[in-house]
Coordinates of C-alpha atoms in Angstrom, one line a residue:
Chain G
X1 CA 61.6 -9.5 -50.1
X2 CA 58.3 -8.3 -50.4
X3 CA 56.7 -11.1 -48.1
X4 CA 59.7 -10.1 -45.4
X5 CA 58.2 -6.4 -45.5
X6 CA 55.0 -7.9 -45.0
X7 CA 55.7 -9.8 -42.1
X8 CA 57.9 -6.9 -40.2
X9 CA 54.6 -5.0 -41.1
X10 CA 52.7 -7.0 -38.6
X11 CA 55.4 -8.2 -36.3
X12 CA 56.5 -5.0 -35.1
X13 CA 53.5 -3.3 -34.1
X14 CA 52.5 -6.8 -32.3
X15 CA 56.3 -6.3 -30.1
X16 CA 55.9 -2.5 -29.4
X17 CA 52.4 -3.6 -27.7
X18 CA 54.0 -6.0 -25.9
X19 CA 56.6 -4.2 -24.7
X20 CA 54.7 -1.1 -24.0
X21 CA 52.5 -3.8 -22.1
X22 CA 55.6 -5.3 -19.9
X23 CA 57.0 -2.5 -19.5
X24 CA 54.5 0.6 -19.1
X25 CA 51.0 -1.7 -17.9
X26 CA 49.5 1.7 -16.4
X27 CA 49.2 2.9 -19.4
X28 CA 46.4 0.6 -21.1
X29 CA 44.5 1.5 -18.1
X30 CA 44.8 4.8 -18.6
X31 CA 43.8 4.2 -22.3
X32 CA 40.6 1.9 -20.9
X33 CA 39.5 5.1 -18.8
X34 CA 40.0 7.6 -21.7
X35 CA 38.0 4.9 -23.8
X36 CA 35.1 4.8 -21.0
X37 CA 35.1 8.4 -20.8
X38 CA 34.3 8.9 -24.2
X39 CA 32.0 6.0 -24.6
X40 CA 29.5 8.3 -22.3
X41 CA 29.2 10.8 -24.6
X42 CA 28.9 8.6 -27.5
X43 CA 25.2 8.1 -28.3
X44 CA 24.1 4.1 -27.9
X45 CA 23.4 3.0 -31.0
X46 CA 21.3 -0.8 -31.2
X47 CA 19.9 -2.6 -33.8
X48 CA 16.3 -3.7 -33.4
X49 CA 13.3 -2.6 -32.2
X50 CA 12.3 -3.4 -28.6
X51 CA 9.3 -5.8 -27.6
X52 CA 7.2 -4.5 -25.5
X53 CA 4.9 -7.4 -23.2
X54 CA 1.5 -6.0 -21.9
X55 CA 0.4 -7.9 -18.8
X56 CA -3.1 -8.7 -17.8
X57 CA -5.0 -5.4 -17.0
X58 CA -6.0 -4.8 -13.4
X59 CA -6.6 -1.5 -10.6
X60 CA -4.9 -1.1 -7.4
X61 CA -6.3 -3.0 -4.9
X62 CA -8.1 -0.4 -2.9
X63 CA -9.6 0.8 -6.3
X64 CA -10.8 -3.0 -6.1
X65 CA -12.5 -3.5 -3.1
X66 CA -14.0 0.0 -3.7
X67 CA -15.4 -1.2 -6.8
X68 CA -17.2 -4.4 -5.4
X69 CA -18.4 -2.1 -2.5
X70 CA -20.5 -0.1 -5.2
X71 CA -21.6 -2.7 -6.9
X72 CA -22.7 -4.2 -3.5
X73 CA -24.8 -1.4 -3.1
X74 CA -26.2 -0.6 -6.3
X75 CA -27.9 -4.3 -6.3
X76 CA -29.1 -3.6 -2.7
X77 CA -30.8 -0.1 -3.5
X78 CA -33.0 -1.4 -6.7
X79 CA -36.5 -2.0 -5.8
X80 CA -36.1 -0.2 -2.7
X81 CA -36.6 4.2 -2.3
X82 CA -36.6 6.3 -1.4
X83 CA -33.1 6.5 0.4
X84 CA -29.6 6.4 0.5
X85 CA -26.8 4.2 0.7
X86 CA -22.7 4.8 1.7
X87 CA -20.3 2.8 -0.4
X88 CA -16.8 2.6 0.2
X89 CA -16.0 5.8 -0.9
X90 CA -13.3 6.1 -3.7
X91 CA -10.0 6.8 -3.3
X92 CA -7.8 8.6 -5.8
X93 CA -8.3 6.5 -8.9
X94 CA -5.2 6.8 -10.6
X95 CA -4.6 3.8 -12.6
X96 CA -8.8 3.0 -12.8
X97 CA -11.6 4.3 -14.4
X98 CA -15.5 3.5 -14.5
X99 CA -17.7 3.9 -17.8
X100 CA -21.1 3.5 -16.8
X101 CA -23.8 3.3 -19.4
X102 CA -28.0 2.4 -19.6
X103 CA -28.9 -0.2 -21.6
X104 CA -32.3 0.1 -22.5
X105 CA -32.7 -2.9 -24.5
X106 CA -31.9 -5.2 -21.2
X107 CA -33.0 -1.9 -18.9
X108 CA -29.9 -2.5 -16.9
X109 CA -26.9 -0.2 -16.2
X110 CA -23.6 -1.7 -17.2
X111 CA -20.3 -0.8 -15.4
X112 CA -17.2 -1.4 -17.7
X113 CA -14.0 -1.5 -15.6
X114 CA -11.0 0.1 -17.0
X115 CA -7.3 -0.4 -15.7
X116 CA -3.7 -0.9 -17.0
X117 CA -2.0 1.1 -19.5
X118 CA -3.4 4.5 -19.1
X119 CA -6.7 3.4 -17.1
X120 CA -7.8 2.3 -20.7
X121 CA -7.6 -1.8 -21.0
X122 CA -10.9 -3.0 -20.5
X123 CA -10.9 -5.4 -16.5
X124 CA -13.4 -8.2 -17.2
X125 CA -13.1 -9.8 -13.9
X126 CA -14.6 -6.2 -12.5
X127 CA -16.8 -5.3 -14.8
X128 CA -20.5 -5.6 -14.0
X129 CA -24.0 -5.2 -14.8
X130 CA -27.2 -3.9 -12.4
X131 CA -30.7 -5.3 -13.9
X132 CA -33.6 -3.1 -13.5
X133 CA -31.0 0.1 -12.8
X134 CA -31.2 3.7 -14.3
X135 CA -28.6 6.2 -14.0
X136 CA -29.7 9.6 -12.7
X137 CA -27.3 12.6 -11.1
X138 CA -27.8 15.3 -8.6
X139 CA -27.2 18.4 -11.3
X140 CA -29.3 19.5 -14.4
X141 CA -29.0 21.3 -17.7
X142 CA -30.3 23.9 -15.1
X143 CA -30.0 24.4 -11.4
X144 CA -34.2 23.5 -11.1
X145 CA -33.2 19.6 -10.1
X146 CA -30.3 20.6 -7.5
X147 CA -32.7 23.6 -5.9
X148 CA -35.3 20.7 -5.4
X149 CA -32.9 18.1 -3.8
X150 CA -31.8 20.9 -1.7
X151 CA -35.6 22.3 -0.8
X152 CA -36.5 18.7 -0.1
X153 CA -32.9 17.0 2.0
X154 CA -31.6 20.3 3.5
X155 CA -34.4 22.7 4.7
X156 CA -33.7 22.5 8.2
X157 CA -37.1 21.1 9.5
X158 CA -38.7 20.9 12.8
X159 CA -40.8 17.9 13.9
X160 CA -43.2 19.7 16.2
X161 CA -43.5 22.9 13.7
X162 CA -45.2 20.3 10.8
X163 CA -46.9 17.7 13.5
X164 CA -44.7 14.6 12.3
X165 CA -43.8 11.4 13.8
X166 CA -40.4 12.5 12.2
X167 CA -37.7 14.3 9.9
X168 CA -38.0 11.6 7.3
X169 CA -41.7 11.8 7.1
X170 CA -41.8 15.9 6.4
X171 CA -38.7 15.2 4.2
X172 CA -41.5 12.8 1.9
X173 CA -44.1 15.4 1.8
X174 CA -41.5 18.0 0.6
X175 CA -40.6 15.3 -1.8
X176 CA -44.3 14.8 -3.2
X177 CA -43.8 18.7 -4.0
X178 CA -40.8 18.5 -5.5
X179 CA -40.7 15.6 -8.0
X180 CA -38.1 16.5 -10.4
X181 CA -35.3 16.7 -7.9
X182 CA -32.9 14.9 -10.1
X183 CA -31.8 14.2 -13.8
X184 CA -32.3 10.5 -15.8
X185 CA -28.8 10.3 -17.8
X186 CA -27.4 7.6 -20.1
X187 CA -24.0 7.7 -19.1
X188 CA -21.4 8.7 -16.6
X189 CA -17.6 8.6 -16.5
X190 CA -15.6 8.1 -13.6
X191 CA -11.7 8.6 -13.5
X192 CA -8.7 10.7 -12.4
X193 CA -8.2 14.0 -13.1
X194 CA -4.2 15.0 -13.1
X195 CA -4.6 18.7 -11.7
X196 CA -2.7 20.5 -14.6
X197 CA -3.5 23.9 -12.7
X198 CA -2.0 25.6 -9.1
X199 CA -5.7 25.4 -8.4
X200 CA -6.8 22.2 -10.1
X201 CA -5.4 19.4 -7.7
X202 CA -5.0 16.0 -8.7
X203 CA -8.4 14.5 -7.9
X204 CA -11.3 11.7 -8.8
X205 CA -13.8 13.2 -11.8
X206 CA -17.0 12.6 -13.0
X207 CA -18.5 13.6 -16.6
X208 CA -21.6 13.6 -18.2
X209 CA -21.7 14.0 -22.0
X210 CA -25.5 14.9 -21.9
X211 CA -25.2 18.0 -19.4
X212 CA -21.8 19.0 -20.1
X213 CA -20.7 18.3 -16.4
X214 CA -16.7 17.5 -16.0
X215 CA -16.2 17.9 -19.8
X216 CA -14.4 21.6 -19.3
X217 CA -11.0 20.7 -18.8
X218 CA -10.7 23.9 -16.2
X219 CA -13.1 21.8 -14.2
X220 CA -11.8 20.1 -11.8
X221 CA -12.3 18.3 -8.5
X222 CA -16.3 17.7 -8.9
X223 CA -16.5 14.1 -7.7
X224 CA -16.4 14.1 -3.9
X225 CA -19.2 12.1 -2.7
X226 CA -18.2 10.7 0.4
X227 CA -19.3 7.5 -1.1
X228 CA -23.1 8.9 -0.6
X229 CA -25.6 6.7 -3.6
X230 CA -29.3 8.1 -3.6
X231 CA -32.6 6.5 -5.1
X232 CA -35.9 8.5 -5.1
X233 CA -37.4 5.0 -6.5
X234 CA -35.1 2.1 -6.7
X235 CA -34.8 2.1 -10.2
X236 CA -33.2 5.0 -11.2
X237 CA -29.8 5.8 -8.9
X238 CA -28.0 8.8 -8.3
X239 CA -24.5 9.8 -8.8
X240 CA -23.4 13.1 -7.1
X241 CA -21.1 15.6 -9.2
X242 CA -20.4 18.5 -6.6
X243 CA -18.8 21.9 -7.1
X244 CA -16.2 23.7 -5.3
X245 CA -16.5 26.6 -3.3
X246 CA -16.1 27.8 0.4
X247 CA -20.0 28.4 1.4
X248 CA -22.8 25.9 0.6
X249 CA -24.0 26.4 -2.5
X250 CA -25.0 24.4 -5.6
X251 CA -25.5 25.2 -9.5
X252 CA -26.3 22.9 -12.4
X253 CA -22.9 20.7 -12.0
X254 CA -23.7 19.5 -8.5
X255 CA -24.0 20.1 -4.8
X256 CA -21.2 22.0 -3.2
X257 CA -19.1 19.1 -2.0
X258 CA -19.8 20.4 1.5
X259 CA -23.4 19.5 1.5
X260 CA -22.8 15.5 0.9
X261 CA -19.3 15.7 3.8
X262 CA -19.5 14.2 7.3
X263 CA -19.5 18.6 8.1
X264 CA -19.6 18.8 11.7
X265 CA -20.6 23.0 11.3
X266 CA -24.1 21.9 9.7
X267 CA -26.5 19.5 10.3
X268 CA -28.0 19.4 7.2
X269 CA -24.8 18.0 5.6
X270 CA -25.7 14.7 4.1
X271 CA -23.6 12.0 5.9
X272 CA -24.0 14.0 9.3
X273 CA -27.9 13.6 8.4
X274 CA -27.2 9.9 7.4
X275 CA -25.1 9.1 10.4
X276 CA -27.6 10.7 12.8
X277 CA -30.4 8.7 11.4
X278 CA -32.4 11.4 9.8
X279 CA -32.3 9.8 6.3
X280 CA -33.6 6.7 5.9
X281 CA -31.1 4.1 4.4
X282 CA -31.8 1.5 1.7
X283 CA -30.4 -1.3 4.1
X284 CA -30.3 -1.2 7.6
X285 CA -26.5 -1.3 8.6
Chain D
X1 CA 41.9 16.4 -66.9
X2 CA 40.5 13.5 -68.5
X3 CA 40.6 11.6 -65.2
X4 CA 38.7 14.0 -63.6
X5 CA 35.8 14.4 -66.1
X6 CA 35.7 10.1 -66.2
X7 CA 35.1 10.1 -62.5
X8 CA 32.3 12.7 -62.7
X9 CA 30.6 10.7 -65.5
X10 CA 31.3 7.0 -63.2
X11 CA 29.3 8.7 -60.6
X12 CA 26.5 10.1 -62.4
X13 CA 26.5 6.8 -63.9
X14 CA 26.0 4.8 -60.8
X15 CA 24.0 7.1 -59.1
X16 CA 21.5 6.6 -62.4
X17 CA 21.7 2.7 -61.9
X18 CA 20.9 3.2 -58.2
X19 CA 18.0 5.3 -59.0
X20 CA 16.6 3.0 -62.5
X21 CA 17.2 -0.3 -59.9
X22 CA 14.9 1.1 -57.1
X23 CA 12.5 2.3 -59.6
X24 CA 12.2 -1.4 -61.1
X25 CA 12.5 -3.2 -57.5
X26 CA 9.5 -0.5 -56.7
X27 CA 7.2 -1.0 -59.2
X28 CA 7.7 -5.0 -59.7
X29 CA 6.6 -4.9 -56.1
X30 CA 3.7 -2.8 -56.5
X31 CA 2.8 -4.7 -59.7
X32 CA 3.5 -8.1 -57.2
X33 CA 1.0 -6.5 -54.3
X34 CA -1.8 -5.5 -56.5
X35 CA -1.8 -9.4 -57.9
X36 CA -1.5 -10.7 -54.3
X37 CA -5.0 -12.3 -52.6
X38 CA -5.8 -10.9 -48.9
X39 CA -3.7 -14.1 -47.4
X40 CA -1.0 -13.7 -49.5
X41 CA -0.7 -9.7 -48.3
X42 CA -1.3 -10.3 -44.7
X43 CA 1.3 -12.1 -45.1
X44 CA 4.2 -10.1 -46.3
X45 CA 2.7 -7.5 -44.0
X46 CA 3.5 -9.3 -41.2
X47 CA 6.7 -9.8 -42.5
X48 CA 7.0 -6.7 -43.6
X49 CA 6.5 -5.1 -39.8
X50 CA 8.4 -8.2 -38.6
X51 CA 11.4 -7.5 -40.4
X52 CA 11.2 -3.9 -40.2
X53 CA 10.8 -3.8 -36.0
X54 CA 14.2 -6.3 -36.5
X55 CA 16.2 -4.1 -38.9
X56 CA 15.1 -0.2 -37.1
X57 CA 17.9 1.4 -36.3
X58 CA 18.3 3.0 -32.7
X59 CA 20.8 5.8 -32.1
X60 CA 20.6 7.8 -28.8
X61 CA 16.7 8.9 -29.0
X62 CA 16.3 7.9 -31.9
X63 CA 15.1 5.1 -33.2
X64 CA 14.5 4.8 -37.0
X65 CA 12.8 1.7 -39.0
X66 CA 14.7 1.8 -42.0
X67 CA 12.8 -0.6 -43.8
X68 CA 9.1 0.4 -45.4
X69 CA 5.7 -1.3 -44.7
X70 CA 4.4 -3.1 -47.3
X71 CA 1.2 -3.3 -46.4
X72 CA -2.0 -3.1 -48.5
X73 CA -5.6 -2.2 -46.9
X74 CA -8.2 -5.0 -47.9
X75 CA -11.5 -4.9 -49.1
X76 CA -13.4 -7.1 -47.6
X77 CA -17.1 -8.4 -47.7
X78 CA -18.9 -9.5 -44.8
X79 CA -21.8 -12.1 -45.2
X80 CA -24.4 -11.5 -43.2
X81 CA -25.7 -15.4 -43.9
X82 CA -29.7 -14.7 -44.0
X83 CA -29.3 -11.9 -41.5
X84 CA -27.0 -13.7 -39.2
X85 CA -25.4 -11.8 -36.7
X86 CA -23.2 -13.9 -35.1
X87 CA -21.6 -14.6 -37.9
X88 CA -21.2 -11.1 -38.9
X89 CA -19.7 -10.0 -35.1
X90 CA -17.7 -13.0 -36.0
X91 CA -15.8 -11.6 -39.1
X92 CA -15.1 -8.4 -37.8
X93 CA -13.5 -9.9 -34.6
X94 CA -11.4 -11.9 -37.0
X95 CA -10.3 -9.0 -38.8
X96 CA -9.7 -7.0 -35.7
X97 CA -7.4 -9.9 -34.7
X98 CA -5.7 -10.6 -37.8
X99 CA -4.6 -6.7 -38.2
X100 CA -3.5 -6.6 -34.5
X101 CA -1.6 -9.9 -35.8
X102 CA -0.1 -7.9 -39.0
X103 CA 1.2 -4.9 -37.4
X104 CA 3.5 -7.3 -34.8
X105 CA 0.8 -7.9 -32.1
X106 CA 1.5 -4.6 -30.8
X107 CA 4.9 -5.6 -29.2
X108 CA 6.8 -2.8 -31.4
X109 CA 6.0 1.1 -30.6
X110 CA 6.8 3.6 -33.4
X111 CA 6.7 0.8 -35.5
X112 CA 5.2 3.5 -38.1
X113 CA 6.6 6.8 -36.8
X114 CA 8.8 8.3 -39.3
X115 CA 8.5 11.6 -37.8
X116 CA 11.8 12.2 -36.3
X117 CA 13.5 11.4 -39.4
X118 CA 11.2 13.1 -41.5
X119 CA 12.2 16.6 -39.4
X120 CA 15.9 15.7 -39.6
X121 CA 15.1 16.0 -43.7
X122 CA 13.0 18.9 -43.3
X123 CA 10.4 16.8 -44.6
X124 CA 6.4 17.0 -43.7
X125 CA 4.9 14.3 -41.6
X126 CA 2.7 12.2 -44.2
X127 CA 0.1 11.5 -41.8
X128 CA -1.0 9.6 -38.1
X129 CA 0.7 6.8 -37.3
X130 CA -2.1 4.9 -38.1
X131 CA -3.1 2.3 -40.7
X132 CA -6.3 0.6 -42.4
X133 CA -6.3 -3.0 -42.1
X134 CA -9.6 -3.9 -43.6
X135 CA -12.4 -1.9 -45.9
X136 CA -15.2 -3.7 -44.1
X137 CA -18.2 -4.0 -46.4
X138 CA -22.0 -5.1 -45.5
X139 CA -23.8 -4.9 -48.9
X140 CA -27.6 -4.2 -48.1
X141 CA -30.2 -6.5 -46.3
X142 CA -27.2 -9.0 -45.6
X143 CA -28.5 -8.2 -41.9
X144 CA -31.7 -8.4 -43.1
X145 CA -32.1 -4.5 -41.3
X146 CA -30.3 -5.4 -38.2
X147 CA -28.4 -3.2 -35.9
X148 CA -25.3 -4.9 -34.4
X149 CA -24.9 -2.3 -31.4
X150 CA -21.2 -1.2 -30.5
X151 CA -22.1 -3.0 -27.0
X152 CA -23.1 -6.2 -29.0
X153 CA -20.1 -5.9 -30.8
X154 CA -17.8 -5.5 -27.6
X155 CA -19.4 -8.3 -25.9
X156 CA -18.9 -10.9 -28.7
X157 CA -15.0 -10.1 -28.5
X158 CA -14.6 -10.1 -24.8
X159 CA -16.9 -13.1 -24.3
X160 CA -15.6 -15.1 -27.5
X161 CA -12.2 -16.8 -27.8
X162 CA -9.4 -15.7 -30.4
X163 CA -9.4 -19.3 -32.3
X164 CA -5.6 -19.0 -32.9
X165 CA -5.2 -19.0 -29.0
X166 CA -6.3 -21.3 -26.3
X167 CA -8.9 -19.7 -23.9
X168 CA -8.0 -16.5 -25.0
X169 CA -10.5 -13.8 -25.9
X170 CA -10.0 -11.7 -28.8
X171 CA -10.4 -8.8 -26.0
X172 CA -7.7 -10.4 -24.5
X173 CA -5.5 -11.4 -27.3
X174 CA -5.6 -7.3 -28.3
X175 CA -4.7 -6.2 -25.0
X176 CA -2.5 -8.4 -23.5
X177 CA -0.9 -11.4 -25.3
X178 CA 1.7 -9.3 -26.9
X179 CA 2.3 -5.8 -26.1
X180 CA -0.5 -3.0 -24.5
X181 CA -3.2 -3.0 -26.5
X182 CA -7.0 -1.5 -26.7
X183 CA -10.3 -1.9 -28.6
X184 CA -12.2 1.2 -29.5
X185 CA -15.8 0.5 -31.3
X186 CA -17.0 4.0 -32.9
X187 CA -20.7 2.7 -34.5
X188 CA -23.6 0.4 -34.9
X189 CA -22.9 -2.1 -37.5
X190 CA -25.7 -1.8 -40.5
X191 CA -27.0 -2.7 -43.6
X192 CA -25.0 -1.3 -46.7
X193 CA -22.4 0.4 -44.5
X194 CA -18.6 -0.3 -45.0
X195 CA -16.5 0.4 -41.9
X196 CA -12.5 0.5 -41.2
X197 CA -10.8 -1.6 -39.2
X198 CA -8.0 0.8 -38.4
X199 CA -4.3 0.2 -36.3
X200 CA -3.0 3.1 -34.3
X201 CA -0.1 2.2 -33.2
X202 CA 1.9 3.5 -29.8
X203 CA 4.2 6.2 -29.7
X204 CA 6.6 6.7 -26.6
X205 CA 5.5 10.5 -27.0
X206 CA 2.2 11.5 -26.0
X207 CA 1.1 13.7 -28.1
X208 CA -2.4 13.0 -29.4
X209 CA -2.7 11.9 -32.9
X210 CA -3.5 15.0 -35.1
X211 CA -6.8 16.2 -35.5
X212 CA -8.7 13.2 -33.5
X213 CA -9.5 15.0 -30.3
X214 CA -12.7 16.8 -31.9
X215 CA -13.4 13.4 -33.8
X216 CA -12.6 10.9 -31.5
X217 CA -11.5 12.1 -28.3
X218 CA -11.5 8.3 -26.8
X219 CA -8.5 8.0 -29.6
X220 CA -6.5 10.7 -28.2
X221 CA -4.6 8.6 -24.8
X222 CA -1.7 6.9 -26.5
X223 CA -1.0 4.5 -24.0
X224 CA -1.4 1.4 -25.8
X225 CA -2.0 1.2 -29.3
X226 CA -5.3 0.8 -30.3
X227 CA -7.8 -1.4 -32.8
X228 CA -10.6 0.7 -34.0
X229 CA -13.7 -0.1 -35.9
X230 CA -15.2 2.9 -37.2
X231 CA -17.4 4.3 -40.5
X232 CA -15.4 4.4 -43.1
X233 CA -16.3 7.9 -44.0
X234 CA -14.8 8.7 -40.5
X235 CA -11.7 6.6 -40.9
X236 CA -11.1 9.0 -43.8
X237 CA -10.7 12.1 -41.8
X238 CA -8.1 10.4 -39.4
X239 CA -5.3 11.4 -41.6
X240 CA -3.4 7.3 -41.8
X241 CA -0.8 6.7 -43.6
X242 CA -1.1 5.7 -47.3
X243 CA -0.8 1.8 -48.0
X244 CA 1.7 0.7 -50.3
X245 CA -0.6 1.1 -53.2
X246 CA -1.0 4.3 -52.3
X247 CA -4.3 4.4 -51.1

């Protein structure tokens, strides 16, 4: 009697779904919706922890070919100064950064090329060295480097006033006056700066531990070069860290960024200079 | 009545097993770890992390690793070999590896994180999510009053292959042959130093690691997780979690 209990137990549930299934099939539907429904706000719950697989760190491919262009003309500036050289300037370099340090046991400047997961994985296919190469920037622990580049590069100068065969030879003599026109550092840091500020845009950033320059996290936007390199020697080559601001200027952290631009207003602006032929160049284009 | 007070006693009763059983499992495995050599504790390390990454628990946003670590930091002594320092660069690489191997190769974030559980409990966080391998150890002149440099250092891994791995640096092995991974080298390696070789592992938030921005700011971007070599002195003030010996 008991067994029969049992089986009526399981039997009739098993025929009301079967007639409720013949008989009423919308309403299983209507029970998978309600069931779908409430499956979204039922948190997903797994077992397991997920893998995570790292590929090969790399930069964009602009950053690339921007990269090989300053190594380019690094090697091509040592031995050779003073003057200037253009490498492919540097676009934003999200996803990239450069750590450049001297090493004085080999006395050569060695690039490491960072990429992948936050610009941080070391790229050894773009890493590089330069033998015989010193790092120096356009700034100081005071402004008395920057005043001297700018007495020397951007005094507007007439020819016929000093008897010269030429700008670049007054632009020499200023230079014998003015020796200490730059700064000998042991590192630099290139990267990208996410603008965190209404007035701090998203832009490329330069830092020097030993002056300070790019380390205040309210500075922002001091690495627009226009792709400008500078050696008073050919062995120690400049970086230049600029500063914002609306009228040429400089201060300890740099030029103001319109000093080094192709500026159409001024003449004296580097790359107009450059372009125009009154700097010399360390290779003849 | 009586029903009622034999059920209260049942419970207490079980509830006092429970606690006695964990107590026993606890300490026979603490007694079993402190007997353990280095292979033997890399080992169940591994497997610790292994199974732990396998068994965490993920509901909604949060994922919990139910299981603990049971991992032990090592002492270990380097030999210099009459002032060898390729050998020396070549026994911290190995460690490097072999704790990049023990906490899962990287391929598990928050593999340490107990954090969001901990504030579900009220509970303070015990410390970074960040663990000490190795207690590197040069006793004095083993380098015969040699520097290894942080450069020379960085130059053997990315130049040298990982012998576990074919044509694979050690660099690479730590960055990419499982998930995102980094090498930070802190100092010069000298005579009669001892230095940490420490794990931070990834977090999916990015919140820097307590207290490391003034002491190492290159720590502070969590995008991979990270093998440091550091002083050990230093490695001190970066707050990791205890090991299962509770050091």
């Amino acid at each position: 009697m008991e067994g029969v209990t049992k089986i009526a137990m399981y039997l009739i549930p098993i025929l009301v779904l079967v007639l409720l299934g013949t008989y009423y099939p919308e309403m299983f539907e209507k029970f998978k919706d309600v069931g779908g429904k409430v499956q979204e706000y039922l948190p997903n719950v797994s077992i397991g922890a997920e893998k995570l697989q790292a590929s090969k760190p790399f930069v964009s491919e602009d950053n690339k070919n921007q990269i090989l262009s300053l190594k380019d003309s690094l090697n091509k500036m040592i031995g050779k100064g003073p003057c200037f050289m253009q490498y492919q300037k540097f676009s934003l370099l999200e996803g990239a950064s450069l750590r450049a340090s001297y090493d004085g046991v080999n006395d050569q400047t060695n690039f490491g090329v960072y990429g992948g997961a936050g610009a941080s994985q070391y790229v050894n296919d773009l890493s590089f060295s330069v033998k015989g190469m010193k790092l120096c920037v356009i700034a100081g622990k005071d402004n008395s480097a920057v005043k001297a580049f700018s007495k020397i590069y951007f005094s507007p100068i007439s020819v016929d006033k000093y008897s010269a065969p030429d700008v670049w030879s007054v632009r020499m003599d200023l230079l014998k006056d003015n020796p200490q026109h730059y700064t000998t550092v042991s590192k630099i840091d290139l990267g990208y700066y996410e603008g965190k500020t209404f007035l701090c845009k998203n832009s490329n950033h330069i830092v020097v531990p030993e002056l300070g320059i790019g380390e205040n996290t309210n500075v922002c936007d001091n690495f627009n070069d226009d792709g400008i390199l500078y050696t008073p020697d050919g062995k120690n080559i400049c970086f230049f860290p600029t500063v914002y601001g609306d009228t040429f200027s400089y201060d300890k952290d740099g030029l103001n960024d319109k000093y080094l631009g192709n500026n159409k207003k001024d003449e004296q602006a580097l790359l107009f200079q450059l372009l125009d032929g009154k700097l010399k160049r360390c290779v003849s284009s | 009545m009586k029903i009622k007070k034999g059920m209260a006693a049942g419970t207490l009763v079980a509830i006092i097993i429970t606690l006695a059983a964990f107590m026993l499992i606890a300490s026979v495995i603490i007694k079993f770890m402190s007997n353990v050599d280095d292979q033997q504790a890399e080992l169940i390390c591994h497997d610790s992390i292994a199974l732990r990454a396998a068994t965490q628990v993920d509901v909604g946003s949060i994922d919990n690793a139910v299981l603990p670590q049971l991992c032990k930091t090592i002492d270990y002594k380097l030999v210099g070999g009459n002032g060898e320092k390729e050998a020396v660069k070549e026994q911290i690489a190995s460690k490097m590896a072999r704790c990049w191997w023990m906490f899962g190769e990287g391929r598990y974030d928050e593999i340490l994180n107990t954090e969001k559980l901990r504030k579900i409990f009220f509970l303070a966080k015990t410390g970074n999510d960040c663990f000490v391998c190795y207690n590197l150890i040069i006793p004095n002149g083993e380098l015969q009053g040699q520097t290894i440099t942080a450069t020379d250092l960085f130059a053997y891994i990315k130049d040298n292959n990982y012998p576990k791995l074919r044509n694979v640096t050690y660099l690479d092995y730590i960055q990419y042959a499982g998930g995102p991974g980094r090498v930070v080298l802190s100092e010069d390696i000298k005579d009669g130093q001892a230095y940490g070789v420490v794990i931070f592992v990834k977090n999916k938030d990015k919140k820097d690691w307590t207290g490391l921005l003034q002491l190492r700011p290159e720590l502070t971007d969590r995008s991979t997780s990270v093998i440091v070599v550091d002083k050990l002195d230093t490695v001190a003030k970066y707050g990791c979690l205890a090991d299962i010996m509770g050091q």
